[in-house]
Short mmCIF file of C-alpha atoms and ligand atoms in Angstrom, two decimals:
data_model
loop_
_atom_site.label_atom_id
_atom_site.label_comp_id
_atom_site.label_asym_id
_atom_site.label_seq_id
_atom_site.Cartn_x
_atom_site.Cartn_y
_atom_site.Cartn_z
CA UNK A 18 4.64 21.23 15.83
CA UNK A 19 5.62 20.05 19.07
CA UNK A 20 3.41 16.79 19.33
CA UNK A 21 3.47 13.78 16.70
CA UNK A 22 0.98 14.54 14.36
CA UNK A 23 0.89 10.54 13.46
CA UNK A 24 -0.79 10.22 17.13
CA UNK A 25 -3.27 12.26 16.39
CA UNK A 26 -6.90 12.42 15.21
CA UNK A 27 -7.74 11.99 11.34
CA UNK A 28 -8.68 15.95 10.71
CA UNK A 29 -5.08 16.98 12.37
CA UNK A 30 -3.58 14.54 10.60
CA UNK A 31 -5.01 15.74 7.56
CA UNK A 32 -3.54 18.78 8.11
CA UNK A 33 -0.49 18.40 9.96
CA UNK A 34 1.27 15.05 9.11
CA UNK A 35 4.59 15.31 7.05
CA UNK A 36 4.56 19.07 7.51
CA UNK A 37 6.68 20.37 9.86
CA UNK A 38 8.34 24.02 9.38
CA UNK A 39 10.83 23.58 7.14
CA UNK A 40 14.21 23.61 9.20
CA UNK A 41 16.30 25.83 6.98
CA UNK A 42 13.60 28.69 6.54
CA UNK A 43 10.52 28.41 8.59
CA UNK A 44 7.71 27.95 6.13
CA UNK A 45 4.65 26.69 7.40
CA UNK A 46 3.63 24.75 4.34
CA UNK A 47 5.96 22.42 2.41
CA UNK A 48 7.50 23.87 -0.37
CA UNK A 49 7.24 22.98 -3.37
CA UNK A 50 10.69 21.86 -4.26
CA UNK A 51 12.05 22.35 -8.22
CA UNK A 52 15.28 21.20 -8.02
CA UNK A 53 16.14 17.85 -9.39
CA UNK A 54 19.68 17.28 -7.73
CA UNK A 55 20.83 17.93 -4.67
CA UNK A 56 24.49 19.32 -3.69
CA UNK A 57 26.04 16.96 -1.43
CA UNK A 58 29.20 18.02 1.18
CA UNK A 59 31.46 14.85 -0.37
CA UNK A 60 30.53 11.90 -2.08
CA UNK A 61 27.41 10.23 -0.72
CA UNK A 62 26.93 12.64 2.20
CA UNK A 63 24.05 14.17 1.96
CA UNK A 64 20.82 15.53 3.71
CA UNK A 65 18.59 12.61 2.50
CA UNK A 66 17.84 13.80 -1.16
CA UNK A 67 20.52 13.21 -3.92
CA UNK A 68 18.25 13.21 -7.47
CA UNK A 69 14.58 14.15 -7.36
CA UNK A 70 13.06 11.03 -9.00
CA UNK A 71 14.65 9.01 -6.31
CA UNK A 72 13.46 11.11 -3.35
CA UNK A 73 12.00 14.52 -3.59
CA UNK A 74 10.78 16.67 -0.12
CA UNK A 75 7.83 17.96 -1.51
CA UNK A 76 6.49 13.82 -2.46
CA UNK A 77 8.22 12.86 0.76
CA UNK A 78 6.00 15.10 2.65
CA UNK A 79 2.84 14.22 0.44
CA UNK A 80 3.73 10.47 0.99
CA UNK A 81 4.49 10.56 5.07
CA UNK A 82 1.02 12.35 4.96
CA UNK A 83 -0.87 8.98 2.90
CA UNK A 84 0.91 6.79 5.37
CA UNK A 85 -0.33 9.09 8.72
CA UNK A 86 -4.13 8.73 7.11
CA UNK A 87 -3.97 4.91 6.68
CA UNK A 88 -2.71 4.05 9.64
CA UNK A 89 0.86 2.59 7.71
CA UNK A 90 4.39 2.81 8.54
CA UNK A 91 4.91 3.88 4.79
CA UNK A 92 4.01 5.75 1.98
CA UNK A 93 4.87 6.50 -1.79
CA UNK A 94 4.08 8.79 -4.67
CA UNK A 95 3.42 7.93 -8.45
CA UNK A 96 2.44 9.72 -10.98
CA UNK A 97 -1.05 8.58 -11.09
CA UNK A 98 -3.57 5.90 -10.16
CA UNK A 99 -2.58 3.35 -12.32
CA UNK A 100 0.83 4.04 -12.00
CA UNK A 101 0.27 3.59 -8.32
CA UNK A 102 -1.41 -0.14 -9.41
CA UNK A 103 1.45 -1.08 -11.97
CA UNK A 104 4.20 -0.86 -9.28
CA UNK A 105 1.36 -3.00 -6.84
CA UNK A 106 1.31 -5.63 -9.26
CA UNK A 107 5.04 -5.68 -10.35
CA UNK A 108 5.62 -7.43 -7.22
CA UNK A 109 4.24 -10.06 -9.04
CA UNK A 110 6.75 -12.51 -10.50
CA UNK A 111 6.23 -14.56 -13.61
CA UNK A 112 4.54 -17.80 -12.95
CA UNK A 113 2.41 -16.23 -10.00
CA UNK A 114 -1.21 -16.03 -9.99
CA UNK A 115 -3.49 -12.60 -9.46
CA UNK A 116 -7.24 -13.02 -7.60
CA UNK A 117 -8.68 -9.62 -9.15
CA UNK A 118 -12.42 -8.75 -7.84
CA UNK A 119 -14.17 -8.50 -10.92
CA UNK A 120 -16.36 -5.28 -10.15
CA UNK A 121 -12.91 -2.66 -10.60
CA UNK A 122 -12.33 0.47 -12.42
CA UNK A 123 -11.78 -0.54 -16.51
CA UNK A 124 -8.28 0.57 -16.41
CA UNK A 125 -7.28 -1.90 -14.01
CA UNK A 126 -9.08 -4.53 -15.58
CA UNK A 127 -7.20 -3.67 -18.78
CA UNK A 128 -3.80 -3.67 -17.28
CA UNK A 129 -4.27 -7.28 -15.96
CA UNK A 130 -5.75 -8.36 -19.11
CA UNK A 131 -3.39 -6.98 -21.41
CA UNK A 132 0.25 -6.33 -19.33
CA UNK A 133 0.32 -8.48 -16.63
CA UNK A 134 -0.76 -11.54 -18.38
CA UNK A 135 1.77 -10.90 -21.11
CA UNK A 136 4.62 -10.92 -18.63
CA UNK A 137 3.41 -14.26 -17.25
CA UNK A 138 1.42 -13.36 -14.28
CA UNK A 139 -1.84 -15.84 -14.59
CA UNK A 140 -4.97 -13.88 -13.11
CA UNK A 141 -8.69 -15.15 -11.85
CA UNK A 142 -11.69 -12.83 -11.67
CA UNK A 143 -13.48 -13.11 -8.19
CA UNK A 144 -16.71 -12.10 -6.34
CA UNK A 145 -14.79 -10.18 -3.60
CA UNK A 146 -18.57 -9.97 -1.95
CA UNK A 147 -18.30 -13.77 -1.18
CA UNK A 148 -15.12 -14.26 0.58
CA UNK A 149 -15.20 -18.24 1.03
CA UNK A 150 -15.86 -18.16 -3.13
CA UNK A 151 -12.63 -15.87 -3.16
CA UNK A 152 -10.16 -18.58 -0.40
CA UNK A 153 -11.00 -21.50 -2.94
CA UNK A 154 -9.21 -19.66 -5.40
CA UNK A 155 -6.46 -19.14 -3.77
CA UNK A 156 -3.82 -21.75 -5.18
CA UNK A 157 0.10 -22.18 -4.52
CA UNK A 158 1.06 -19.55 -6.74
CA UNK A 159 -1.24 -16.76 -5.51
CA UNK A 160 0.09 -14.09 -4.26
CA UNK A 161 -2.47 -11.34 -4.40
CA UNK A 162 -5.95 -10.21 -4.33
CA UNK A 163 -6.68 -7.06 -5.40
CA UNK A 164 -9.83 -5.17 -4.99
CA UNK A 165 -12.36 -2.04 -4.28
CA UNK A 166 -14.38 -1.26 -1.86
CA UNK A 167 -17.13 0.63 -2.36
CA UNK A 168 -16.46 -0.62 -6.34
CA UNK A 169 -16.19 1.51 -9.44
CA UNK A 170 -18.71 1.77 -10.75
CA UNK A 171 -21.27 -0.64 -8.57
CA UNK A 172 -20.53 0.30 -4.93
CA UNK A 173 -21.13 -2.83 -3.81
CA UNK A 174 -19.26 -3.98 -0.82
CA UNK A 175 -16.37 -6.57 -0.13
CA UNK A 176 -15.43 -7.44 3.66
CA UNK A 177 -12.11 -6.87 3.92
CA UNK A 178 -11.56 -8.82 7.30
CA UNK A 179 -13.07 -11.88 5.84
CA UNK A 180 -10.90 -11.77 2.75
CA UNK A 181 -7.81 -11.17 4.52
CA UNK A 182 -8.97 -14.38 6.68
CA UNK A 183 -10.05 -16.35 3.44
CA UNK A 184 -7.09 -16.06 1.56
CA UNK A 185 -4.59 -16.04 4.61
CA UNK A 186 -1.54 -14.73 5.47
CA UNK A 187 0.77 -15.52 2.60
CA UNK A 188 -1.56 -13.52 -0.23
CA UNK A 189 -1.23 -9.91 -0.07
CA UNK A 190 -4.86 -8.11 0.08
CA UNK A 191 -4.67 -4.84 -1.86
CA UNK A 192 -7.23 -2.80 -1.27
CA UNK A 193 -8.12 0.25 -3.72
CA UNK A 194 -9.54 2.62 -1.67
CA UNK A 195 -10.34 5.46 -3.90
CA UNK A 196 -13.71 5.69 -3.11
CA UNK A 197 -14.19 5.79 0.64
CA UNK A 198 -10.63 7.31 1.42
CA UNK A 199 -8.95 6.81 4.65
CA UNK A 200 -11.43 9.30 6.37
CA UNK A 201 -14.07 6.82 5.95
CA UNK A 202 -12.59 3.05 5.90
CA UNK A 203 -8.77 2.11 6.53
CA UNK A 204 -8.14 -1.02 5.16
CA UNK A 205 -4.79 -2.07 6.60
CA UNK A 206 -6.79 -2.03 10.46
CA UNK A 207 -8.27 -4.39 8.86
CA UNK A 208 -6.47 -6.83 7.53
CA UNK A 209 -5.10 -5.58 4.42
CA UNK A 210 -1.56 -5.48 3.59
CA UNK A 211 -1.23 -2.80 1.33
CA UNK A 212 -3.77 0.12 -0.05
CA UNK A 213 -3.25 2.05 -3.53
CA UNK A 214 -5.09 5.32 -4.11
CA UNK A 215 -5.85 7.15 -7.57
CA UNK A 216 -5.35 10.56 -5.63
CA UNK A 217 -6.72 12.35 -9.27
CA UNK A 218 -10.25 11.71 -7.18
CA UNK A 219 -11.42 12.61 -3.43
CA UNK A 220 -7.63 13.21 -1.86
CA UNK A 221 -6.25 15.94 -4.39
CA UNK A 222 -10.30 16.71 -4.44
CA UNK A 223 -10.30 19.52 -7.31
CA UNK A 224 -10.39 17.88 -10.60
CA UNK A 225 -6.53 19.36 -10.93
CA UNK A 226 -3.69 16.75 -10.06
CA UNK A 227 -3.17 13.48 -11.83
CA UNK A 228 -1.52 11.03 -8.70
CA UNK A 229 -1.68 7.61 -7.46
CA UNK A 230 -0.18 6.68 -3.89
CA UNK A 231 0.44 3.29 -2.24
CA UNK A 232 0.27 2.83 1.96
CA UNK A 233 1.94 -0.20 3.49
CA UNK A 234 3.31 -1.31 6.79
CA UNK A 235 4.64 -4.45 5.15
CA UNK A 236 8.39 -3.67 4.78
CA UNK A 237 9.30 -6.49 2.12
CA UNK A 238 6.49 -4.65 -0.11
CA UNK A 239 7.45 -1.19 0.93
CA UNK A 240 11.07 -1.72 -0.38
CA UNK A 241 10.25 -3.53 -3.49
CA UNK A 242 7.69 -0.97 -4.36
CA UNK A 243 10.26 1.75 -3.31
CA UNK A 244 12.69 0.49 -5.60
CA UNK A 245 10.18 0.30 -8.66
CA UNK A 246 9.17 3.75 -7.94
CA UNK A 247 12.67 4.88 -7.95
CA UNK A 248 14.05 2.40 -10.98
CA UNK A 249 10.67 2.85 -13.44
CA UNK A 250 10.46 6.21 -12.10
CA UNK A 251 6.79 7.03 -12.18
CA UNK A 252 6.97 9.76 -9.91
CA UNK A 253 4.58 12.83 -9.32
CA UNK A 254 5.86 16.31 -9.89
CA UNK A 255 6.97 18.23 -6.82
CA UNK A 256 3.49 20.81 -7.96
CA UNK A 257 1.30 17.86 -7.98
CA UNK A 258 2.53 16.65 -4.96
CA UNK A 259 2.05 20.44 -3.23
CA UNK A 260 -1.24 20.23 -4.83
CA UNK A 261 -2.51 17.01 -3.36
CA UNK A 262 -1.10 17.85 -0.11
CA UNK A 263 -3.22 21.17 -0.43
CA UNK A 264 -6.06 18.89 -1.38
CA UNK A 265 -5.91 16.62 1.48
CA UNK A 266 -5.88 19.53 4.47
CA UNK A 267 -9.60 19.52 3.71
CA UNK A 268 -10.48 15.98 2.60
CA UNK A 269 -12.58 15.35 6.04
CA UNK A 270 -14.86 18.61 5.41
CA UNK A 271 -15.38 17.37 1.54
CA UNK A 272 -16.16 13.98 2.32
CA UNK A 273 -18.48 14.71 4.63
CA UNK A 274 -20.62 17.22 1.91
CA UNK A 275 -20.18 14.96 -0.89
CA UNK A 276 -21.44 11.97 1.38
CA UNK A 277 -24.27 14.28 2.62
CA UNK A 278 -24.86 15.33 -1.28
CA UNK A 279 -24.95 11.73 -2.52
CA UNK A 280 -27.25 10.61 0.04
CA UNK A 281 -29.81 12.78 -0.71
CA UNK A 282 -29.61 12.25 -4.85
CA UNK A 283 -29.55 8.82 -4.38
CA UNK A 284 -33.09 8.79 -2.11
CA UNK A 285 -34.35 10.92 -4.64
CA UNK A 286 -33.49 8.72 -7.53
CA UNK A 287 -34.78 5.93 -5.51
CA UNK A 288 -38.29 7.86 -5.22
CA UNK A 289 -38.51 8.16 -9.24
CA UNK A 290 -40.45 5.52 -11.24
CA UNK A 291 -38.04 5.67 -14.22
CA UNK A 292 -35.31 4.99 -12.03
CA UNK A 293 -34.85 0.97 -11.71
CA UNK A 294 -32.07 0.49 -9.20
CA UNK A 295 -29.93 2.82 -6.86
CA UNK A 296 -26.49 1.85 -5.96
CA UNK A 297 -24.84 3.68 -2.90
CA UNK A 298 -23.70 2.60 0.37
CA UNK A 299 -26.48 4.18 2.04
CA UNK A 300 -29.29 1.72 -0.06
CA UNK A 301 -28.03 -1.34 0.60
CA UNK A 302 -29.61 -3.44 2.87
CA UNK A 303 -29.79 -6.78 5.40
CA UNK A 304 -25.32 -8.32 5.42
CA UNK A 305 -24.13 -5.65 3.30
CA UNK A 306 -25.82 -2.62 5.42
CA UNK A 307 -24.34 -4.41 9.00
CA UNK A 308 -20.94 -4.40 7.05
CA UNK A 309 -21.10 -0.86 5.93
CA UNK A 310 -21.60 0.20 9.59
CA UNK A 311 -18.87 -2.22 10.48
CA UNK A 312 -15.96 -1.57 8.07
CA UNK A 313 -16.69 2.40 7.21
CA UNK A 314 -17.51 5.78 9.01
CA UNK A 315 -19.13 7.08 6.13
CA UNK A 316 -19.64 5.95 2.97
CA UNK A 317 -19.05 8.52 -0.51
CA UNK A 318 -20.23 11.06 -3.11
CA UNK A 319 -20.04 8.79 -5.64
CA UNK A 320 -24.59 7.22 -6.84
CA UNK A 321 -25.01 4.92 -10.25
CA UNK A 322 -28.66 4.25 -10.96
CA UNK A 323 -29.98 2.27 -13.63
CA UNK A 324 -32.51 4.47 -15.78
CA UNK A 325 -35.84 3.25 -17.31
CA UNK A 326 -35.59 3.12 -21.12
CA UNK A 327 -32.03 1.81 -21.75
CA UNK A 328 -29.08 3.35 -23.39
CA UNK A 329 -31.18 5.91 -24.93
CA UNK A 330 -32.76 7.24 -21.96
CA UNK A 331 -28.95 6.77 -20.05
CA UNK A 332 -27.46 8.85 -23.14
CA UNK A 333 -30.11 11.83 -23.22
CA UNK A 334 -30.33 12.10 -18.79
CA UNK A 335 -26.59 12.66 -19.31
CA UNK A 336 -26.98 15.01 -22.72
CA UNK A 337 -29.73 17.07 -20.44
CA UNK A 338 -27.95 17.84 -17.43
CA UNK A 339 -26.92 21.12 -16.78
CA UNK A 340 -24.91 21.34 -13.96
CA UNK A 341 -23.27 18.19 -13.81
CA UNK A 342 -20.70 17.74 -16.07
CA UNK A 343 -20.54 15.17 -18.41
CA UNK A 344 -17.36 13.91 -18.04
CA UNK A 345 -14.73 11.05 -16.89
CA UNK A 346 -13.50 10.84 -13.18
CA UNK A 347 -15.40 11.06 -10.10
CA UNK A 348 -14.22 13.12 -6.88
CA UNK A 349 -13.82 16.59 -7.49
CA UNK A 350 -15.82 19.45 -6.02
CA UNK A 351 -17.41 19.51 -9.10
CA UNK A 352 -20.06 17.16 -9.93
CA UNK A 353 -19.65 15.09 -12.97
CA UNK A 354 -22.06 12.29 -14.83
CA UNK A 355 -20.56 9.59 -16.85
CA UNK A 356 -21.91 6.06 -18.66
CA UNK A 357 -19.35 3.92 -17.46
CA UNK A 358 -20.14 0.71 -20.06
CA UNK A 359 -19.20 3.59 -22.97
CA UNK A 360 -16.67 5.02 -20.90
CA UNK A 361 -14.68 4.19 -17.96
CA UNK A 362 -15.40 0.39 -18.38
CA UNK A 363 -15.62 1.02 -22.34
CA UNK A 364 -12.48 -2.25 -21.87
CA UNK A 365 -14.36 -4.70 -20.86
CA UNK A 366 -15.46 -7.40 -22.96
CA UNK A 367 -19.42 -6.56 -23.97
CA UNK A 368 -20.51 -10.15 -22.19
CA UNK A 369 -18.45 -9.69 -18.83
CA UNK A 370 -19.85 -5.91 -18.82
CA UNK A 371 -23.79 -6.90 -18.70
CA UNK A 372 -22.71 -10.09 -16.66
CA UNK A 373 -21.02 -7.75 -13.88
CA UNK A 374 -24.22 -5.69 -14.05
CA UNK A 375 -22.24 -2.50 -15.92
CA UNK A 376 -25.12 -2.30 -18.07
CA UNK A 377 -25.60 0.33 -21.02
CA UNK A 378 -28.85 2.48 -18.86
CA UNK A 379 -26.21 2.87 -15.97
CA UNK A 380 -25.27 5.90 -15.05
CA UNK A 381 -22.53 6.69 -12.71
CA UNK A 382 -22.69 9.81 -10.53
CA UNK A 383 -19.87 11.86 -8.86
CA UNK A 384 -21.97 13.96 -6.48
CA UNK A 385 -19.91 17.63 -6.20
CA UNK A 386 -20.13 19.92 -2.99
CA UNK A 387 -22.69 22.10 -4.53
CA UNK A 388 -26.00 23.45 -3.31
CA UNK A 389 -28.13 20.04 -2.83
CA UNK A 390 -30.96 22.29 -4.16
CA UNK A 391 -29.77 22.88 -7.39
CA UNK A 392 -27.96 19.31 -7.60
CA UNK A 393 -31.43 17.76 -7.24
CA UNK A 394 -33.03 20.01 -9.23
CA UNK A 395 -30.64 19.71 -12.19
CA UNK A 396 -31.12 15.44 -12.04
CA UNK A 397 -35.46 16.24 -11.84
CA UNK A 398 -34.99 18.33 -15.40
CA UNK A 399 -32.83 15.73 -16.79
CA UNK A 400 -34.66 12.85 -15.75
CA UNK A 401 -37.59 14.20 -17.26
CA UNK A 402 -36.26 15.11 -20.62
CA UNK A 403 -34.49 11.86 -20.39
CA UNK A 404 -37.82 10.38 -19.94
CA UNK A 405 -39.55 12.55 -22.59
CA UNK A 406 -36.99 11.61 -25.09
CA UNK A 407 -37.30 7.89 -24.57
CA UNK A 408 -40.72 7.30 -24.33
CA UNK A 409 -41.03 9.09 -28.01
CA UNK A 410 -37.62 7.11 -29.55
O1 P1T B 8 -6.78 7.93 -13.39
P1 P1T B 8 -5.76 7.44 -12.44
O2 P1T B 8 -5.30 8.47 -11.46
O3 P1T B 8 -4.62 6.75 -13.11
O4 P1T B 8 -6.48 6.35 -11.50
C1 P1T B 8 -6.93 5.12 -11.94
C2 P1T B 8 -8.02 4.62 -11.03
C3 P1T B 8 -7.72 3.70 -10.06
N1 P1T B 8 -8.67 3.23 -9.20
C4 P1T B 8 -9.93 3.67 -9.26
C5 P1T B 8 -10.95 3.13 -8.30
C6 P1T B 8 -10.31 4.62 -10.21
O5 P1T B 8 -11.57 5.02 -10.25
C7 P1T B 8 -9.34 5.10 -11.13
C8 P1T B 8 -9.66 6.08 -12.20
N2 P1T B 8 -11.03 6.19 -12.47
C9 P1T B 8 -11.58 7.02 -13.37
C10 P1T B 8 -10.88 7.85 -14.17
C11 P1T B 8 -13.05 6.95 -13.45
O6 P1T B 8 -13.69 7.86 -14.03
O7 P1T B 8 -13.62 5.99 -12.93
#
């Protein structure tokens, strides 16, 4: 390409950023490069590349492609989500205190809980909805505050400008944006300092890659989570990272059909008696609904609901469905149906689960690209044998 795809508009970028013909041969999409060494012409001189855990071109591509989308000077590669938050919160030293949002995915919550507390790092759990509640935390040894936006699996809101403001400029804001991507909400324009991705979900997009990638155009950051990446070595294959590239040249056109999907499941769900509560970014309303408009383009394909009759009801909508997939992650074409307080928040403790509101009759929805028809049709049979079966229990 002539032109700078980085100056460019999101869908280009999508598809052109990091991907220039390769030099030495032509091809139009970035190889997917095996080899783990390189050959150098004399000690040290090289083309860039000298063992593949280090640097690799297929994950260089794949990361100069995260860092075009976000809006960063920098991007990196791990070998999945979490690995993508472990190297995030290893620039953590002992002695230095976390502000985690309290409404995350479980695994995160777990490897606060369980890691980074035993290596000394002291963590509080927030309300990242009420950013002045979230500033008075903040304390001489903070040095993060890490959250989502939409949340797994609540989708409730933070405002990312007011955080950033809240906490000020010494805390780093890490955003997770999994579930909105960078086609619908770019954190670091506003405010944040760094954003970490489980790319398993909307960017790889076909239920087929394990990968977690980090954005940042803070260069302290960038070079100590460079060198964990390269010294703990958490890297993605060179396939996975072909993959997610793949993924990502039609991220834009996905989004838009799950978030077209979702929308109409979730006013459906909202129509149905034994339905109790709807959570989406499209059903919020009065602060929250000005901020959606504000921070995000779109919102995403992920709907829970809270179903009348309790776990029962939760356990036989789910045991009913037909063409969603019971199933753990969120993301893929496909769509998928899980309970997150028996599944993906199964870590939490019981009391923190109901008090967050990840309550045993909610169900979390990843709405697929599918034929809305049949998507709504599937959740009207289930609901009713879901009702059916609860009513006689
Ligand atoms: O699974 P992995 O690629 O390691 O990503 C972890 C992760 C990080 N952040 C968010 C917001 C996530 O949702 C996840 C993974 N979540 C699921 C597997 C799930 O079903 O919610």
């Amino acid at each position: 390409m002539s032109a700078e795809p980085s100056r460019m508009r999101f869908r280009t970028r999508a598809v052109h950023a990091g991907q220039d013909p390769d030099p030495g041969t032509g091809d139009t999409i970035p190889p997917i490069h095996l080899s783990t060494t390189y050959t150098q012409h004399g000690v040290g001189r090289h083309q860039g590349f000298e063992y593949s855990r280090t640097a690799n071109p297929t994950r260089a591509a794949l990361e100069e492609l995260i860092a075009a989308l976000e809006g960063a000077e920098r991007g990196l590669a791990f070998a999945s989500g979490m690995a993508a938050t472990h190297a995030v919160f290893s620039l953590l030293p002992a002695g230095s205190h976390l502000i985690l949002s309290g409404d995350v995915y479980g695994g995160t919550y777990r490897l606060v809980t369980q890691d980074m507390v035993r290596r000394g790092v002291a963590f509080t759990l927030a309300d990242s909805s009420n950013p002045e509640a979230v500033g008075a935390l903040v304390s001489e040894s903070t040095r993060m505050l890490f959250l989502e936006t939409p949340t797994n699996p609540l989708l409730k809101i933070a405002d990312i400008a007011a955080l950033k403001r809240a906490v000020g400029e010494r805390v780093l804001v890490v955003v997770d944006n999994t579930f909105a991507t960078p086609y619908f909400q770019r954190p670091l324009d506003l405010g944040a300092d760094i954003v970490v991705h489980s790319s398993t979900k909307y960017l790889a997009g076909h239920s087929d890659v394990v990968g977690g990638l980090v954005a940042t155009s803070d260069d302290d950051s960038y070079q100590s989570l460079k060198f964990i990446q390269n010294a703990a070595g958490a890297v993605p294959s060179p396939f996975d990272c072909y993959l997610t590239i793949r993924g990502i040249k039609t991220l834009a056109l996905r989004m838009e059909a799950h978030e077209a999907n979702a929308r109409v499941v979730a006013d459906f769900l909202a129509a149905q008696d034994c339905v109790l509560a709807v959570y989406h970014p499209s059903h919020v309303a009065g602060n929250d609904a000005v901020l959606v408009s504000r921070q995000m383009s779109g919102s995403s394909g992920i709907v829970s609901f809270r179903i009348r009759g309790g776990e029962a009801a939760a356990h036989a909508f789910l045991e009913n469905l037909r063409l969603f997939s019971l199933a753990e992650s969120l993301g893929g074409v496909e769509s998928l149906a899980c309970l997150p307080a028996a599944m993906t928040h199964a870590c939490f403790e019981p009391e923190l689960r109901s008090r967050l509101g990840i309550t045993p009759d909610l169900v979390r929805l990843s709405v697929g690209i599918e034929d809305e028809t049949d998507l709504l049709e599937d959740v009207r049979q289930a609901l009713a044998r879901a009702g059916d079966g609860a009513t006689s229990l």
